[in-house]
């Protein structure tokens, strides 16, 4: 597997465009279109929040009914959530307009929105921007960059990733773009991710790959622990690489593609955490020796979702007690006498707690480890052989500032 | 039921003392002793954290074995947690010393600690302070106040509450003192609460009352969502009110005492939240119309544990979208079309969302409601008849400051 520079247009047959449709403040990029040369096999994972935005309900329905996806229309600045029946009507207006432009079935159009909730979507502006979006469709770096910017809210940088693998002698590319858990007042975090590949693969295989890799990547990161009304990860596969279609979940080809999709999702997830609101540090937890995979994930996630742990890393405090307590708080049973904790970074590595006993450590070395921007927390248990990774950011003054400000 | 001024010595037959044993910085009160004239029936609820401090293991064991409790020795400044076998030895040293002083069985002595973890307890200082603690034992206001101060860590005010009820013609008093979820570097929140009553009641009835009221009070509050290694709620009943012993959970007397214990626990829980680190506001959630009591509690707790909701209240932002999303995040299924949200306080009340639709509200009125120190969030569902209350505080710059600072 080779990591390449690129994103959502790196795979063959995908073109994008990003424009300003006037949903956000004047001249800000706020609307993007992704189009596949041929309707693509699609897989999707959306929010588990009981309150789902209208675009999420639409995408879940059409992809659940096995429609292929020709185009995805995305806007930032308005989430089209909690808008009642009007929200559904507005989604219909979007998919009708896009499907007419591409002479496809409306069910072959996916929709995503992020931004303010409870405010009707200015859908007319999106429809009015369609000619400009279509005219600008391209696979070049500039178009990909503009699309990556157009889906952002309070994010400070666009997030893209791409890799290539060989499948049956053909080069298969997987690339994507994402927006992070920036909060738009008066709202909550929304995570959107659009991943494209030119691999040929059945819908069933594609959905399993997406579901499993989302569980190990986006679902293992924490900026503030809230799941929004609009969270969506969409994966499109258009077959343009001309590999022999992947149909078997036990095949080597399947595993190769899965690794590539995992890699793109992990890179995007880490980029989201790194750009978390007010974040100054990326905290990676590597937990080994848990009894089961499920427990490993719950434990690893427990560390990065603890406010006390997050604030301690902001303060560059070698606070192993909070890490141990956050593990204990998860409800997973384990023997604290068989836990070892270590922090490591570009500054070095330091053991803080070893098999139930505080481990005497050099405070100066600990400071050096913790003043880095990316820190790994190693948690070693002796309950079994399962492991998991998770990612979180620190809790900072700026997080409170960004999220405490009156809606503006 | 009558709320009275008082605390842990309001019930007959309980004496306390608080002194400085030299565990915290010089001259700070850090050690307290509670003694009952006669060994008291005891009930306990401790942390669900998998990592339990030595005193928690001791108390769970002796009260689980039905020992009555004659005395409780409490220290702040050191949690005696994650200290390996030494921690257990230190607890034994404490209970041996106290039991000798009162000529009781060591198993009749309970122990509680809060403070720094991973550092051996300076148990000699506690034992050396015993003569002063015993000499100072008293039920007067000054002694109660000194004990209430001695158990604090980063709390800014002592927390006490007391009520009186009539049971079988006798005045029965329930009173208590608590410390809040103050963080001691390099540690986590610890909540300690000591409630005493002169009621005569069986251990089984007392434990059921405590378990149920803790579930509706302390367990429904959130300062930062972490459960510490040392959390303990201890309830002692010494029978000095000379009422006919309560033996039946369906009796009127039982329900009367339960209401009194609930009232004291709710007052102490609210005082803890109000004094949460850096907190400027108390947020009370009153949720009605949930399908089951369990779901009502999960939903109500979901609102007060959301960082986004907490930060919005700090910013005095009428952010109903975050409240709705925090409900949706809990994993409890409900119909958002049948939810109504209202904020109320001494400044008035304002409806923000009504049965699935944003409700047009007066921004000036909303500001007036939200600038108050105590705000109630009313969540009305139509899934059933179950209700629950929860309490939380806002997330502020000072929270990050207090918890991000290097261990000092």
Short mmCIF file of C-alpha atoms in Angstrom, two decimals, chain A:
data_model
loop_
_atom_site.label_atom_id
_atom_site.label_comp_id
_atom_site.label_asym_id
_atom_site.label_seq_id
_atom_site.Cartn_x
_atom_site.Cartn_y
_atom_site.Cartn_z
CA UNK A 1 0.00 0.00 0.00
CA UNK A 2 1.26 3.40 -0.99
CA UNK A 3 0.09 6.67 0.58
CA UNK A 4 -0.30 9.30 -2.13
CA UNK A 5 -1.03 13.01 -2.14
CA UNK A 6 -4.67 13.38 -3.02
CA UNK A 7 -8.23 13.03 -1.87
CA UNK A 8 -11.74 12.47 -3.09
CA UNK A 9 -10.80 12.70 -6.81
CA UNK A 10 -7.71 10.49 -6.68
CA UNK A 11 -9.66 7.40 -7.71
CA UNK A 12 -10.53 7.22 -11.41
CA UNK A 13 -13.85 8.61 -12.59
CA UNK A 14 -14.70 11.02 -9.79
CA UNK A 15 -15.05 14.78 -10.37
CA UNK A 16 -15.91 17.44 -7.84
CA UNK A 17 -16.53 21.14 -7.48
CA UNK A 18 -16.90 23.52 -4.54
CA UNK A 19 -18.60 26.91 -4.77
CA UNK A 20 -20.12 29.65 -2.67
CA UNK A 21 -23.92 29.38 -2.88
CA UNK A 22 -24.57 32.06 -0.27
CA UNK A 23 -25.53 29.80 2.65
CA UNK A 24 -22.59 30.89 4.77
CA UNK A 25 -21.43 34.52 4.85
CA UNK A 26 -20.74 36.05 1.44
CA UNK A 27 -18.06 34.44 -0.73
CA UNK A 28 -17.37 31.57 1.65
CA UNK A 29 -17.26 28.16 -0.02
CA UNK A 30 -20.31 26.27 1.25
CA UNK A 31 -21.56 23.83 -1.39
CA UNK A 32 -19.86 20.87 -3.04
CA UNK A 33 -20.82 18.29 -5.63
CA UNK A 34 -19.23 14.87 -6.13
CA UNK A 35 -20.06 13.09 -9.40
CA UNK A 36 -19.02 9.61 -10.52
CA UNK A 37 -18.69 8.91 -14.26
CA UNK A 38 -20.87 5.87 -13.72
CA UNK A 39 -23.30 5.33 -10.87
CA UNK A 40 -21.24 3.87 -8.03
CA UNK A 41 -21.86 1.06 -5.60
CA UNK A 42 -22.45 2.77 -2.27
CA UNK A 43 -22.01 2.02 1.43
CA UNK A 44 -22.96 4.29 4.30
CA UNK A 45 -22.69 4.66 8.06
CA UNK A 46 -24.69 7.46 9.70
CA UNK A 47 -25.27 8.84 13.17
CA UNK A 48 -26.76 6.69 15.92
CA UNK A 49 -28.39 9.81 17.36
CA UNK A 50 -32.14 9.25 17.76
CA UNK A 51 -32.57 12.70 16.22
CA UNK A 52 -31.54 12.36 12.56
CA UNK A 53 -31.40 15.22 10.05
CA UNK A 54 -33.45 14.99 6.85
CA UNK A 55 -30.43 14.26 4.56
CA UNK A 56 -29.39 11.37 6.82
CA UNK A 57 -32.86 9.85 6.63
CA UNK A 58 -32.75 10.14 2.81
CA UNK A 59 -29.28 8.62 2.38
CA UNK A 60 -30.01 5.75 4.77
CA UNK A 61 -33.18 4.98 2.81
CA UNK A 62 -31.79 5.04 -0.73
CA UNK A 63 -28.55 3.24 0.02
CA UNK A 64 -30.46 0.78 2.21
CA UNK A 65 -32.58 0.04 -0.87
CA UNK A 66 -29.40 -0.76 -2.87
CA UNK A 67 -29.50 2.22 -5.21
CA UNK A 68 -26.18 3.10 -6.79
CA UNK A 69 -25.06 6.69 -6.34
CA UNK A 70 -24.28 8.98 -9.26
CA UNK A 71 -23.87 12.27 -7.39
CA UNK A 72 -23.58 13.68 -3.88
CA UNK A 73 -24.68 17.22 -3.11
CA UNK A 74 -23.22 18.63 0.12
CA UNK A 75 -23.65 21.95 1.87
CA UNK A 76 -22.20 23.56 4.98
CA UNK A 77 -23.73 26.44 6.95
CA UNK A 78 -27.10 24.74 7.50
CA UNK A 79 -27.69 21.19 8.78
CA UNK A 80 -31.31 20.85 7.60
CA UNK A 81 -31.99 19.19 10.97
CA UNK A 82 -35.00 19.53 13.28
CA UNK A 83 -36.83 21.35 10.51
CA UNK A 84 -39.87 19.06 10.42
CA UNK A 85 -41.61 18.14 7.13
CA UNK A 86 -39.99 21.10 5.39
CA UNK A 87 -36.59 19.43 5.78
CA UNK A 88 -37.72 16.35 3.86
CA UNK A 89 -39.29 18.51 1.13
CA UNK A 90 -36.01 20.41 0.78
CA UNK A 91 -34.05 17.17 0.32
CA UNK A 92 -36.50 16.13 -2.39
CA UNK A 93 -36.00 19.49 -4.13
CA UNK A 94 -32.21 18.92 -4.07
CA UNK A 95 -32.24 15.38 -5.42
CA UNK A 96 -34.80 16.27 -8.11
CA UNK A 97 -32.66 19.14 -9.38
CA UNK A 98 -29.42 17.13 -9.35
CA UNK A 99 -30.96 14.03 -10.95
CA UNK A 100 -32.43 16.13 -13.76
CA UNK A 101 -29.00 17.64 -14.47
CA UNK A 102 -27.45 14.17 -14.77
CA UNK A 103 -30.44 12.33 -16.20
CA UNK A 104 -30.38 9.82 -13.39
CA UNK A 105 -32.94 8.51 -10.92
CA UNK A 106 -33.43 10.89 -7.94
CA UNK A 107 -32.63 7.90 -5.72
CA UNK A 108 -29.12 7.90 -7.21
CA UNK A 109 -28.39 11.24 -5.55
CA UNK A 110 -27.09 11.38 -1.98
CA UNK A 111 -27.29 14.51 0.18
CA UNK A 112 -25.31 15.78 3.15
CA UNK A 113 -25.65 18.95 5.19
CA UNK A 114 -23.83 20.43 8.19
CA UNK A 115 -24.25 23.68 10.07
CA UNK A 116 -26.95 25.50 12.02
CA UNK A 117 -29.94 23.36 13.03
CA UNK A 118 -33.61 24.23 13.37
CA UNK A 119 -33.41 26.78 10.56
CA UNK A 120 -35.02 25.96 7.16
CA UNK A 121 -32.44 25.15 4.47
CA UNK A 122 -32.18 27.90 1.82
CA UNK A 123 -32.54 25.17 -0.77
CA UNK A 124 -33.13 27.61 -3.62
CA UNK A 125 -29.58 28.88 -3.29
CA UNK A 126 -28.19 25.35 -3.62
CA UNK A 127 -30.31 24.70 -6.70
CA UNK A 128 -29.34 28.08 -8.17
CA UNK A 129 -25.66 27.15 -7.70
CA UNK A 130 -26.01 23.84 -9.58
CA UNK A 131 -25.01 25.18 -13.03
CA UNK A 132 -21.82 26.67 -11.57
CA UNK A 133 -21.11 23.42 -9.68
CA UNK A 134 -21.59 21.31 -12.80
CA UNK A 135 -19.53 23.64 -14.99
CA UNK A 136 -16.67 23.45 -12.50
CA UNK A 137 -16.58 19.65 -12.13
CA UNK A 138 -13.02 18.42 -12.36
CA UNK A 139 -10.61 15.87 -10.90
CA UNK A 140 -7.76 18.34 -10.59
CA UNK A 141 -6.15 19.46 -7.34
CA UNK A 142 -7.82 22.86 -7.35
CA UNK A 143 -11.33 21.43 -7.68
CA UNK A 144 -10.62 18.81 -4.99
CA UNK A 145 -9.26 21.52 -2.70
CA UNK A 146 -12.28 23.79 -3.21
CA UNK A 147 -14.66 20.90 -2.49
CA UNK A 148 -12.68 19.98 0.65
CA UNK A 149 -12.97 23.59 1.85
CA UNK A 150 -16.67 23.87 0.98
CA UNK A 151 -17.74 21.13 3.40
CA UNK A 152 -16.01 22.68 6.45
CA UNK A 153 -17.64 24.55 9.33
CA UNK A 154 -15.36 25.63 12.21
CA UNK A 155 -12.55 23.39 10.97
CA UNK A 156 -9.35 25.31 10.32
CA UNK A 157 -7.88 23.07 7.58
CA UNK A 158 -9.30 20.78 4.89
CA UNK A 159 -8.81 17.07 5.52
CA UNK A 160 -7.93 14.72 2.69
CA UNK A 161 -6.17 11.38 2.34
CA UNK A 162 -5.48 8.83 -0.40
CA UNK A 163 -3.74 5.48 -0.87
CA UNK A 164 -3.13 3.04 -3.68
CA UNK A 165 -3.06 -0.75 -3.66
CA UNK A 166 -2.67 -3.47 -6.27
CA UNK A 167 -5.71 -5.71 -6.72
CA UNK A 168 -5.48 -8.45 -9.37
CA UNK A 169 -2.70 -6.56 -11.12
CA UNK A 170 -4.72 -3.35 -11.32
CA UNK A 171 -3.93 -0.17 -9.39
CA UNK A 172 -6.87 0.61 -7.13
CA UNK A 173 -7.07 4.01 -5.48
CA UNK A 174 -8.98 4.98 -2.33
CA UNK A 175 -9.26 8.65 -1.41
CA UNK A 176 -11.45 10.91 0.65
CA UNK A 177 -12.26 14.21 2.23
CA UNK A 178 -13.77 14.91 5.62
CA UNK A 179 -14.94 17.64 7.90
CA UNK A 180 -14.43 17.52 11.62
CA UNK A 181 -16.41 18.00 14.71
CA UNK A 182 -16.46 21.75 14.50
CA UNK A 183 -19.45 23.26 16.20
CA UNK A 184 -21.67 25.70 14.40
CA UNK A 185 -23.71 27.73 16.84
CA UNK A 186 -26.36 26.88 17.94
CA UNK A 187 -25.34 23.36 17.19
CA UNK A 188 -23.39 20.27 17.87
CA UNK A 189 -20.43 18.58 16.31
CA UNK A 190 -20.95 17.07 12.89
CA UNK A 191 -18.56 14.70 11.18
CA UNK A 192 -18.88 14.17 7.43
CA UNK A 193 -16.58 11.94 5.41
CA UNK A 194 -16.73 11.11 1.70
CA UNK A 195 -14.50 8.29 0.50
CA UNK A 196 -14.27 7.21 -3.14
CA UNK A 197 -12.60 4.28 -4.82
CA UNK A 198 -12.37 2.96 -8.36
CA UNK A 199 -12.46 -0.62 -7.10
CA UNK A 200 -15.03 -3.05 -8.46
CA UNK A 201 -16.79 -4.68 -5.50
CA UNK A 202 -20.25 -5.85 -4.49
CA UNK A 203 -22.40 -3.65 -2.31
CA UNK A 204 -22.44 -6.25 0.48
CA UNK A 205 -18.64 -6.48 0.59
CA UNK A 206 -18.32 -2.69 0.40
CA UNK A 207 -20.78 -2.12 3.26
CA UNK A 208 -19.01 -4.63 5.50
CA UNK A 209 -15.66 -2.97 4.85
CA UNK A 210 -17.09 0.44 5.64
CA UNK A 211 -18.96 -0.63 8.78
CA UNK A 212 -15.95 -2.45 10.20
CA UNK A 213 -13.40 0.27 9.45
CA UNK A 214 -15.68 3.06 10.74
CA UNK A 215 -15.96 1.12 13.99
CA UNK A 216 -12.17 1.15 14.36
CA UNK A 217 -11.51 4.73 13.17
CA UNK A 218 -14.13 7.51 13.32
CA UNK A 219 -15.96 5.74 16.15
CA UNK A 220 -12.72 5.55 18.15
CA UNK A 221 -12.06 9.27 18.17
CA UNK A 222 -13.36 11.83 20.62
CA UNK A 223 -13.37 15.56 20.37
CA UNK A 224 -16.23 16.13 22.76
CA UNK A 225 -18.07 12.85 22.92
CA UNK A 226 -21.30 14.05 21.33
CA UNK A 227 -22.80 12.34 18.28
CA UNK A 228 -24.57 14.80 16.00
CA UNK A 229 -27.82 14.65 14.04
CA UNK A 230 -25.91 14.70 10.73
CA UNK A 231 -22.84 12.45 11.07
CA UNK A 232 -22.32 10.56 7.82
CA UNK A 233 -19.56 8.45 6.26
CA UNK A 234 -20.23 7.63 2.61
CA UNK A 235 -18.11 5.25 0.52
CA UNK A 236 -18.54 5.07 -3.27
CA UNK A 237 -16.94 2.42 -5.52
CA UNK A 238 -17.33 2.90 -9.28
CA UNK A 239 -15.30 -0.02 -10.68
CA UNK A 240 -13.21 2.17 -12.98
CA UNK A 241 -9.99 0.40 -11.94
CA UNK A 242 -11.31 -2.59 -13.91
CA UNK A 243 -10.17 -5.15 -11.37
CA UNK A 244 -12.08 -8.40 -11.18
CA UNK A 245 -15.08 -7.57 -8.96
CA UNK A 246 -14.52 -8.42 -5.29
CA UNK A 247 -17.32 -10.74 -4.19
CA UNK A 248 -15.79 -12.78 -1.37
CA UNK A 249 -15.10 -11.46 2.14
CA UNK A 250 -12.43 -14.11 2.68
CA UNK A 251 -10.48 -13.25 -0.47
CA UNK A 252 -7.05 -11.61 -0.46
CA UNK A 253 -8.43 -8.81 -2.68
CA UNK A 254 -11.13 -8.04 -0.13
CA UNK A 255 -8.57 -7.77 2.66
CA UNK A 256 -6.32 -5.59 0.53
CA UNK A 257 -9.15 -3.14 -0.16
CA UNK A 258 -10.22 -3.22 3.47
CA UNK A 259 -6.71 -2.23 4.56
CA UNK A 260 -6.73 0.65 2.08
CA UNK A 261 -10.13 1.92 3.25
CA UNK A 262 -9.01 1.54 6.88
CA UNK A 263 -5.86 3.58 6.15
CA UNK A 264 -7.82 6.44 4.54
CA UNK A 265 -10.37 6.43 7.36
CA UNK A 266 -7.65 6.41 10.03
CA UNK A 267 -5.83 9.32 8.36
CA UNK A 268 -9.05 11.32 8.09
CA UNK A 269 -10.07 10.52 11.68
CA UNK A 270 -6.68 11.62 13.01
CA UNK A 271 -6.86 14.81 10.95
CA UNK A 272 -10.28 15.55 12.45
CA UNK A 273 -9.02 15.05 16.01
CA UNK A 274 -5.89 17.12 15.34
CA UNK A 275 -8.16 19.95 14.18
CA UNK A 276 -10.62 19.54 17.10
CA UNK A 277 -11.95 22.80 18.42
CA UNK A 278 -9.28 24.57 20.37
CA UNK A 279 -7.14 21.41 20.38
CA UNK A 280 -3.39 21.74 20.82
CA UNK A 281 -2.51 18.05 21.09
CA UNK A 282 -3.40 14.71 19.52
CA UNK A 283 -3.61 11.90 22.06
CA UNK A 284 -3.40 8.35 20.69
CA UNK A 285 -4.23 5.45 22.96
CA UNK A 286 -2.77 2.04 22.15
CA UNK A 287 -4.35 -0.54 24.41
CA UNK A 288 -3.22 -4.17 24.42
CA UNK A 289 -4.03 -7.26 26.46
CA UNK A 290 -7.78 -6.77 26.85
CA UNK A 291 -10.03 -9.82 27.15
CA UNK A 292 -12.07 -9.10 23.99
CA UNK A 293 -11.99 -6.68 21.06
CA UNK A 294 -15.21 -5.04 22.29
CA UNK A 295 -13.72 -4.45 25.73
CA UNK A 296 -10.47 -3.18 24.21
CA UNK A 297 -12.43 -0.58 22.24
CA UNK A 298 -14.56 0.51 25.21
CA UNK A 299 -11.44 0.87 27.38
CA UNK A 300 -9.39 2.76 24.76
CA UNK A 301 -12.31 5.08 24.00
CA UNK A 302 -12.84 5.67 27.74
CA UNK A 303 -9.42 7.28 28.05
CA UNK A 304 -9.86 9.78 25.20
CA UNK A 305 -13.40 10.76 26.26
CA UNK A 306 -12.45 11.65 29.84
CA UNK A 307 -12.51 15.42 30.41
CA UNK A 308 -10.02 14.96 33.24
CA UNK A 309 -7.56 13.14 31.00
CA UNK A 310 -8.06 15.69 28.22
CA UNK A 311 -7.49 18.65 30.54
CA UNK A 312 -4.40 16.97 32.03
CA UNK A 313 -2.80 16.64 28.58
CA UNK A 314 -3.54 20.31 27.89
CA UNK A 315 -1.67 21.04 31.14
CA UNK A 316 1.15 18.66 30.12
CA UNK A 317 0.60 16.81 33.37
CA UNK A 318 1.95 13.23 33.70
CA UNK A 319 -1.35 12.29 35.23
CA UNK A 320 -1.43 8.50 35.06
CA UNK A 321 -4.00 8.37 37.88
CA UNK A 322 -6.61 9.94 35.64
CA UNK A 323 -5.83 7.49 32.83
CA UNK A 324 -6.20 4.54 35.20
CA UNK A 325 -9.43 5.93 36.60
CA UNK A 326 -10.87 6.57 33.13
CA UNK A 327 -10.23 2.90 32.31
CA UNK A 328 -11.94 1.89 35.52
CA UNK A 329 -14.91 4.14 34.77
CA UNK A 330 -15.85 2.28 31.61
CA UNK A 331 -17.64 -0.54 33.37
CA UNK A 332 -15.24 -3.12 31.92
CA UNK A 333 -13.85 -5.40 34.64
CA UNK A 334 -10.06 -5.78 34.81
CA UNK A 335 -7.35 -6.27 37.38
CA UNK A 336 -5.59 -2.95 38.12
CA UNK A 337 -2.69 -5.02 39.51
CA UNK A 338 -1.96 -6.17 35.96
CA UNK A 339 -1.97 -2.80 34.24
CA UNK A 340 1.08 -0.90 33.00
CA UNK A 341 0.91 2.68 31.76
CA UNK A 342 3.45 4.43 29.57
CA UNK A 343 3.44 7.78 27.75
CA UNK A 344 5.56 8.21 24.64
CA UNK A 345 6.15 10.84 21.98
CA UNK A 346 8.92 12.37 19.91
CA UNK A 347 10.26 13.58 23.28
CA UNK A 348 10.91 10.04 24.56
CA UNK A 349 8.96 7.50 26.58
CA UNK A 350 8.23 7.19 30.27
CA UNK A 351 6.65 4.39 32.35
CA UNK A 352 4.37 5.77 35.07
CA UNK A 353 2.56 2.79 36.53
CA UNK A 354 3.64 -0.83 36.44
CA UNK A 355 1.44 -3.78 37.40
CA UNK A 356 -0.52 -2.09 40.14
CA UNK A 357 2.27 0.08 41.52
CA UNK A 358 3.20 3.70 40.85
CA UNK A 359 6.49 3.64 38.96
CA UNK A 360 9.08 6.20 39.96
CA UNK A 361 9.71 8.39 36.90
CA UNK A 362 11.87 11.32 35.90
CA UNK A 363 9.65 14.42 35.97
CA UNK A 364 11.90 16.24 33.51
CA UNK A 365 11.66 13.41 31.00
CA UNK A 366 7.88 13.27 31.49
CA UNK A 367 7.68 16.98 30.73
CA UNK A 368 9.68 16.44 27.54
CA UNK A 369 7.35 13.64 26.45
CA UNK A 370 4.24 15.68 27.18
CA UNK A 371 5.24 18.97 25.59
CA UNK A 372 5.04 17.33 22.14
CA UNK A 373 2.02 17.84 19.86
CA UNK A 374 1.31 14.12 19.46
CA UNK A 375 1.42 11.80 22.44
CA UNK A 376 0.77 8.06 22.65
CA UNK A 377 -0.65 6.52 25.80
CA UNK A 378 0.30 2.85 26.02
CA UNK A 379 -2.02 0.78 28.17
CA UNK A 380 -0.85 -2.78 28.72
CA UNK A 381 -3.25 -5.20 30.37
CA UNK A 382 -3.01 -8.94 30.97
CA UNK A 383 -6.62 -10.01 30.52
CA UNK A 384 -6.26 -11.47 27.02
CA UNK A 385 -4.93 -10.72 23.55
CA UNK A 386 -7.32 -8.06 22.20
CA UNK A 387 -6.12 -4.59 21.32
CA UNK A 388 -7.57 -1.26 20.15
CA UNK A 389 -6.53 2.25 19.27
CA UNK A 390 -8.35 5.50 19.95
CA UNK A 391 -7.68 9.18 19.30
CA UNK A 392 -8.62 12.28 21.21
CA UNK A 393 -7.56 15.86 21.63
CA UNK A 394 -6.89 17.91 24.71
CA UNK A 395 -9.52 20.08 26.44
CA UNK A 396 -8.50 23.72 26.23
CA UNK A 397 -9.66 27.23 27.09
CA UNK A 398 -10.42 27.71 23.41
CA UNK A 399 -12.83 24.77 23.37
CA UNK A 400 -14.89 26.48 26.05
CA UNK A 401 -14.62 29.82 24.25
CA UNK A 402 -15.73 28.42 20.87
CA UNK A 403 -18.62 26.50 22.38
CA UNK A 404 -19.69 28.97 25.03
CA UNK A 405 -20.15 31.92 22.73
CA UNK A 406 -23.60 33.15 21.95
CA UNK A 407 -24.92 32.14 18.53
CA UNK A 408 -23.49 34.60 16.07
#
